[in-house]
Short mmCIF file of N, CA and C in Angstrom, two decimals:
data_model
loop_
_atom_site.label_atom_id
_atom_site.label_comp_id
_atom_site.label_asym_id
_atom_site.label_seq_id
_atom_site.Cartn_x
_atom_site.Cartn_y
_atom_site.Cartn_z
N UNK P 1 -2.47 -6.44 -17.99
CA UNK P 1 -2.54 -5.04 -17.64
C UNK P 1 -3.97 -4.56 -17.82
N UNK P 2 -4.33 -3.53 -17.09
CA UNK P 2 -5.67 -2.96 -17.14
C UNK P 2 -5.57 -1.45 -17.32
N UNK P 3 -6.55 -0.90 -18.05
CA UNK P 3 -6.71 0.54 -18.17
C UNK P 3 -7.96 0.91 -17.40
N UNK P 4 -7.80 1.76 -16.42
CA UNK P 4 -8.93 2.21 -15.60
C UNK P 4 -9.27 3.62 -16.02
N UNK P 5 -10.53 3.81 -16.41
CA UNK P 5 -11.02 5.12 -16.82
C UNK P 5 -12.07 5.53 -15.80
N UNK P 6 -11.87 6.69 -15.19
CA UNK P 6 -12.81 7.16 -14.17
C UNK P 6 -13.22 8.60 -14.50
N UNK P 7 -14.52 8.86 -14.40
CA UNK P 7 -15.03 10.22 -14.51
C UNK P 7 -15.49 10.63 -13.12
N UNK P 8 -14.90 11.69 -12.59
CA UNK P 8 -15.20 12.12 -11.22
C UNK P 8 -15.48 13.62 -11.18
N UNK P 9 -15.96 14.08 -10.04
CA UNK P 9 -16.18 15.51 -9.85
C UNK P 9 -14.82 16.22 -9.77
N UNK P 10 -14.71 17.39 -10.42
CA UNK P 10 -13.40 18.07 -10.49
C UNK P 10 -12.78 18.39 -9.13
N UNK P 11 -13.58 18.75 -8.14
CA UNK P 11 -12.99 19.14 -6.85
C UNK P 11 -12.41 17.94 -6.08
N UNK P 12 -12.66 16.73 -6.55
CA UNK P 12 -12.13 15.53 -5.91
C UNK P 12 -10.79 15.09 -6.51
N UNK P 13 -10.34 15.74 -7.57
CA UNK P 13 -9.15 15.31 -8.29
C UNK P 13 -7.92 15.20 -7.39
N UNK P 14 -7.60 16.23 -6.67
CA UNK P 14 -6.37 16.23 -5.86
C UNK P 14 -6.42 15.16 -4.76
N UNK P 15 -7.57 15.01 -4.15
CA UNK P 15 -7.73 14.00 -3.10
C UNK P 15 -7.54 12.58 -3.69
N UNK P 16 -8.12 12.34 -4.85
CA UNK P 16 -7.98 11.04 -5.52
C UNK P 16 -6.53 10.82 -5.93
N UNK P 17 -5.88 11.84 -6.47
CA UNK P 17 -4.48 11.71 -6.88
C UNK P 17 -3.60 11.33 -5.69
N UNK P 18 -3.80 11.99 -4.56
CA UNK P 18 -3.01 11.68 -3.37
C UNK P 18 -3.25 10.26 -2.89
N UNK P 19 -4.51 9.82 -2.90
CA UNK P 19 -4.83 8.46 -2.47
C UNK P 19 -4.20 7.42 -3.40
N UNK P 20 -4.24 7.67 -4.71
CA UNK P 20 -3.65 6.74 -5.66
C UNK P 20 -2.13 6.69 -5.53
N UNK P 21 -1.52 7.84 -5.32
CA UNK P 21 -0.07 7.89 -5.14
C UNK P 21 0.34 7.08 -3.90
N UNK P 22 -0.47 7.17 -2.84
CA UNK P 22 -0.14 6.47 -1.60
C UNK P 22 -0.22 4.95 -1.74
N UNK P 23 -0.98 4.43 -2.74
CA UNK P 23 -1.03 2.98 -2.92
C UNK P 23 -0.07 2.50 -4.01
N UNK P 24 0.70 3.43 -4.58
CA UNK P 24 1.74 3.03 -5.52
C UNK P 24 1.48 3.30 -6.98
N UNK P 25 0.41 4.03 -7.31
CA UNK P 25 0.17 4.40 -8.70
C UNK P 25 1.21 5.44 -9.08
N UNK P 26 1.91 5.20 -10.20
CA UNK P 26 3.03 6.07 -10.56
C UNK P 26 2.70 7.08 -11.64
N UNK P 27 1.53 7.00 -12.24
CA UNK P 27 1.20 7.97 -13.27
C UNK P 27 -0.25 7.86 -13.69
N UNK P 28 -0.76 8.94 -14.25
CA UNK P 28 -2.12 8.96 -14.76
C UNK P 28 -2.26 10.09 -15.75
N UNK P 29 -3.26 9.98 -16.60
CA UNK P 29 -3.59 11.06 -17.52
C UNK P 29 -4.90 11.68 -17.04
N UNK P 30 -4.99 12.99 -17.10
CA UNK P 30 -6.17 13.71 -16.62
C UNK P 30 -6.67 14.62 -17.74
N UNK P 31 -7.99 14.57 -17.98
CA UNK P 31 -8.61 15.40 -19.00
C UNK P 31 -9.86 16.04 -18.41
N UNK P 32 -10.04 17.33 -18.69
CA UNK P 32 -11.29 17.98 -18.30
C UNK P 32 -12.34 17.64 -19.36
N UNK P 33 -13.49 17.14 -18.91
CA UNK P 33 -14.54 16.73 -19.83
C UNK P 33 -15.87 17.30 -19.38
N UNK P 34 -16.88 17.17 -20.23
CA UNK P 34 -18.26 17.49 -19.88
C UNK P 34 -19.11 16.30 -20.28
N UNK P 35 -20.13 16.03 -19.52
CA UNK P 35 -21.00 14.91 -19.84
C UNK P 35 -22.24 14.92 -18.98
N UNK P 36 -23.05 13.90 -19.18
CA UNK P 36 -24.21 13.73 -18.32
C UNK P 36 -24.53 12.26 -18.20
N UNK P 37 -25.14 11.91 -17.10
CA UNK P 37 -25.59 10.54 -16.85
C UNK P 37 -27.02 10.60 -16.39
N UNK P 38 -27.30 9.94 -15.29
CA UNK P 38 -28.67 9.89 -14.80
C UNK P 38 -29.16 11.26 -14.33
N UNK P 39 -28.25 12.18 -14.00
CA UNK P 39 -28.68 13.49 -13.54
C UNK P 39 -29.14 14.38 -14.71
N UNK P 40 -28.74 14.07 -15.93
CA UNK P 40 -29.18 14.77 -17.15
C UNK P 40 -29.04 16.28 -17.07
N UNK P 41 -28.01 16.77 -16.44
CA UNK P 41 -27.79 18.22 -16.36
C UNK P 41 -28.68 18.87 -15.32
N UNK P 42 -28.74 20.20 -15.35
CA UNK P 42 -29.54 20.95 -14.39
C UNK P 42 -29.82 22.34 -14.96
N UNK P 43 -30.61 23.14 -14.24
CA UNK P 43 -30.87 24.51 -14.68
C UNK P 43 -30.17 25.49 -13.74
N UNK P 44 -29.75 26.62 -14.28
CA UNK P 44 -29.12 27.67 -13.50
C UNK P 44 -29.74 29.00 -13.88
N UNK P 45 -29.59 29.98 -13.00
CA UNK P 45 -30.07 31.32 -13.28
C UNK P 45 -28.86 32.23 -13.42
N UNK P 46 -28.78 32.92 -14.56
CA UNK P 46 -27.67 33.83 -14.83
C UNK P 46 -28.24 35.17 -15.26
N UNK P 47 -27.95 36.23 -14.49
CA UNK P 47 -28.47 37.57 -14.77
C UNK P 47 -29.98 37.57 -14.95
N UNK P 48 -30.64 36.83 -14.08
CA UNK P 48 -32.10 36.83 -14.08
C UNK P 48 -32.75 35.87 -15.05
N UNK P 49 -31.99 35.27 -15.94
CA UNK P 49 -32.56 34.34 -16.92
C UNK P 49 -32.20 32.91 -16.55
N UNK P 50 -33.18 32.03 -16.65
CA UNK P 50 -32.94 30.62 -16.35
C UNK P 50 -32.53 29.91 -17.63
N UNK P 51 -31.52 29.08 -17.53
CA UNK P 51 -31.11 28.32 -18.70
C UNK P 51 -30.68 26.91 -18.28
N UNK P 52 -30.72 25.99 -19.24
CA UNK P 52 -30.39 24.59 -18.97
C UNK P 52 -28.90 24.35 -19.18
N UNK P 53 -28.30 23.63 -18.25
CA UNK P 53 -26.93 23.17 -18.39
C UNK P 53 -27.03 21.67 -18.66
N UNK P 54 -26.87 21.29 -19.94
CA UNK P 54 -27.07 19.90 -20.32
C UNK P 54 -25.86 19.02 -20.07
N UNK P 55 -24.67 19.62 -20.01
CA UNK P 55 -23.46 18.86 -19.76
C UNK P 55 -22.80 19.37 -18.49
N UNK P 56 -22.42 18.45 -17.63
CA UNK P 56 -21.85 18.78 -16.33
C UNK P 56 -20.33 18.60 -16.41
N UNK P 57 -19.55 19.56 -15.87
CA UNK P 57 -18.09 19.41 -15.90
C UNK P 57 -17.63 18.23 -15.04
N UNK P 58 -16.72 17.46 -15.57
CA UNK P 58 -16.13 16.31 -14.87
C UNK P 58 -14.64 16.28 -15.19
N UNK P 59 -13.92 15.39 -14.52
CA UNK P 59 -12.52 15.14 -14.81
C UNK P 59 -12.40 13.65 -15.14
N UNK P 60 -11.72 13.35 -16.25
CA UNK P 60 -11.51 11.95 -16.63
C UNK P 60 -10.08 11.55 -16.30
N UNK P 61 -9.95 10.46 -15.54
CA UNK P 61 -8.66 9.90 -15.21
C UNK P 61 -8.45 8.64 -16.04
N UNK P 62 -7.26 8.47 -16.59
CA UNK P 62 -6.90 7.25 -17.29
C UNK P 62 -5.63 6.72 -16.64
N UNK P 63 -5.72 5.50 -16.11
CA UNK P 63 -4.62 4.94 -15.33
C UNK P 63 -4.35 3.52 -15.82
N UNK P 64 -3.14 3.27 -16.28
CA UNK P 64 -2.74 1.92 -16.68
C UNK P 64 -1.97 1.29 -15.53
N UNK P 65 -2.42 0.08 -15.12
CA UNK P 65 -1.79 -0.61 -13.99
C UNK P 65 -1.68 -2.10 -14.30
N UNK P 66 -0.87 -2.79 -13.52
CA UNK P 66 -0.80 -4.24 -13.60
C UNK P 66 -2.16 -4.81 -13.19
N UNK P 67 -2.55 -5.91 -13.79
CA UNK P 67 -3.86 -6.50 -13.51
C UNK P 67 -4.05 -6.80 -12.02
N UNK P 68 -2.98 -7.17 -11.36
CA UNK P 68 -3.07 -7.51 -9.93
C UNK P 68 -3.40 -6.30 -9.06
N UNK P 69 -3.19 -5.11 -9.57
CA UNK P 69 -3.42 -3.88 -8.80
C UNK P 69 -4.76 -3.22 -9.14
N UNK P 70 -5.45 -3.68 -10.17
CA UNK P 70 -6.64 -3.01 -10.67
C UNK P 70 -7.75 -2.88 -9.63
N UNK P 71 -8.05 -3.95 -8.92
CA UNK P 71 -9.14 -3.90 -7.93
C UNK P 71 -8.86 -2.87 -6.84
N UNK P 72 -7.61 -2.81 -6.40
CA UNK P 72 -7.24 -1.84 -5.36
C UNK P 72 -7.37 -0.41 -5.87
N UNK P 73 -6.99 -0.16 -7.11
CA UNK P 73 -7.11 1.17 -7.70
C UNK P 73 -8.57 1.57 -7.83
N UNK P 74 -9.41 0.66 -8.31
CA UNK P 74 -10.85 0.94 -8.45
C UNK P 74 -11.45 1.26 -7.09
N UNK P 75 -11.13 0.46 -6.09
CA UNK P 75 -11.66 0.68 -4.73
C UNK P 75 -11.20 2.02 -4.17
N UNK P 76 -9.95 2.37 -4.39
CA UNK P 76 -9.41 3.65 -3.90
C UNK P 76 -10.12 4.82 -4.56
N UNK P 77 -10.31 4.76 -5.87
CA UNK P 77 -11.02 5.85 -6.57
C UNK P 77 -12.45 5.94 -6.07
N UNK P 78 -13.12 4.80 -5.98
CA UNK P 78 -14.53 4.79 -5.58
C UNK P 78 -14.74 5.37 -4.19
N UNK P 79 -13.90 5.00 -3.24
CA UNK P 79 -14.09 5.50 -1.88
C UNK P 79 -13.66 6.96 -1.74
N UNK P 80 -12.61 7.36 -2.46
CA UNK P 80 -12.11 8.73 -2.32
C UNK P 80 -12.98 9.73 -3.06
N UNK P 81 -13.52 9.36 -4.21
CA UNK P 81 -14.32 10.29 -5.03
C UNK P 81 -15.78 10.38 -4.57
N UNK P 82 -16.20 9.49 -3.70
CA UNK P 82 -17.60 9.41 -3.30
C UNK P 82 -18.03 10.59 -2.43
N UNK P 83 -19.15 11.20 -2.79
CA UNK P 83 -19.74 12.27 -1.98
C UNK P 83 -21.15 11.91 -1.52
N UNK P 84 -21.66 10.77 -1.97
CA UNK P 84 -23.04 10.31 -1.70
C UNK P 84 -24.09 11.20 -2.34
N UNK P 85 -23.69 11.97 -3.37
CA UNK P 85 -24.64 12.80 -4.10
C UNK P 85 -24.64 12.37 -5.55
N UNK P 86 -25.73 12.68 -6.25
CA UNK P 86 -25.82 12.31 -7.66
C UNK P 86 -24.69 12.96 -8.44
N UNK P 87 -24.16 12.24 -9.42
CA UNK P 87 -23.08 12.79 -10.23
C UNK P 87 -21.69 12.48 -9.74
N UNK P 88 -21.54 11.52 -8.81
CA UNK P 88 -20.21 11.17 -8.31
C UNK P 88 -19.31 10.58 -9.38
N UNK P 89 -19.89 10.00 -10.43
CA UNK P 89 -19.08 9.53 -11.54
C UNK P 89 -19.20 8.06 -11.82
N UNK P 90 -18.31 7.58 -12.69
CA UNK P 90 -18.28 6.19 -13.12
C UNK P 90 -16.82 5.74 -13.23
N UNK P 91 -16.62 4.42 -13.14
CA UNK P 91 -15.29 3.82 -13.32
C UNK P 91 -15.45 2.65 -14.29
N UNK P 92 -14.56 2.60 -15.28
CA UNK P 92 -14.55 1.51 -16.25
C UNK P 92 -13.18 0.86 -16.22
N UNK P 93 -13.14 -0.46 -16.38
CA UNK P 93 -11.88 -1.20 -16.41
C UNK P 93 -11.81 -1.96 -17.73
N UNK P 94 -10.72 -1.72 -18.48
CA UNK P 94 -10.53 -2.36 -19.78
C UNK P 94 -9.22 -3.14 -19.78
N UNK P 95 -9.16 -4.18 -20.61
CA UNK P 95 -7.92 -4.92 -20.78
C UNK P 95 -6.98 -4.15 -21.71
N UNK P 96 -5.69 -4.18 -21.40
CA UNK P 96 -4.66 -3.57 -22.25
C UNK P 96 -3.82 -4.71 -22.81
N UNK P 97 -3.68 -4.77 -24.12
CA UNK P 97 -2.92 -5.86 -24.72
C UNK P 97 -1.45 -5.53 -24.89
N UNK P 98 -1.12 -4.24 -24.97
CA UNK P 98 0.29 -3.87 -25.15
C UNK P 98 0.52 -2.45 -24.66
N UNK P 99 1.69 -2.23 -24.08
CA UNK P 99 2.12 -0.89 -23.70
C UNK P 99 3.60 -0.76 -24.05
N UNK P 100 4.01 0.42 -24.49
CA UNK P 100 5.40 0.68 -24.85
C UNK P 100 5.81 2.04 -24.29
N UNK P 101 6.92 2.07 -23.58
CA UNK P 101 7.48 3.34 -23.14
C UNK P 101 8.32 3.87 -24.30
N UNK P 102 7.95 5.03 -24.84
CA UNK P 102 8.57 5.55 -26.05
C UNK P 102 10.06 5.81 -25.85
N UNK P 103 10.44 6.38 -24.73
CA UNK P 103 11.83 6.78 -24.51
C UNK P 103 12.78 5.59 -24.48
N UNK P 104 12.38 4.50 -23.79
CA UNK P 104 13.30 3.38 -23.58
C UNK P 104 12.98 2.14 -24.40
N UNK P 105 11.78 2.07 -24.94
CA UNK P 105 11.38 0.88 -25.68
C UNK P 105 10.88 -0.25 -24.78
N UNK P 106 10.81 -0.01 -23.46
CA UNK P 106 10.29 -1.03 -22.55
C UNK P 106 8.85 -1.35 -22.94
N UNK P 107 8.46 -2.60 -22.70
CA UNK P 107 7.11 -3.00 -23.10
C UNK P 107 6.33 -3.55 -21.92
N UNK P 108 5.03 -3.54 -22.10
CA UNK P 108 4.03 -4.10 -21.18
C UNK P 108 4.23 -3.59 -19.76
N UNK P 109 4.26 -4.46 -18.75
CA UNK P 109 4.32 -3.97 -17.36
C UNK P 109 5.59 -3.18 -17.06
N UNK P 110 6.68 -3.47 -17.77
CA UNK P 110 7.91 -2.69 -17.57
C UNK P 110 7.71 -1.24 -18.04
N UNK P 111 6.80 -1.03 -18.96
CA UNK P 111 6.55 0.30 -19.50
C UNK P 111 5.69 1.14 -18.57
N UNK P 112 5.00 0.47 -17.64
CA UNK P 112 4.12 1.21 -16.74
C UNK P 112 4.95 1.91 -15.68
#
């Protein structure tokens, strides 16, 4: 099993969710986050004063899938979330050693 963690632009969330659902992803966790990468934030003007925005709003997706499906999920997120502008995000893939569905006690891929 694999855990895919993706940080994407917030306005792309619904489009990515629809694309993942269409390839068979049955669930995901979504968290609103702030961070910075190579863009290192930006400056904005508010009521005439310029100030630095050091952390940029993003959405973090966490998706547990069977190992055989991981490459397809990564490709779907990458193509759907892409805007060709700085700050499109990152995707990380980690190994999952165990999963348990709390309600039924199912384990590993059955729990997904």
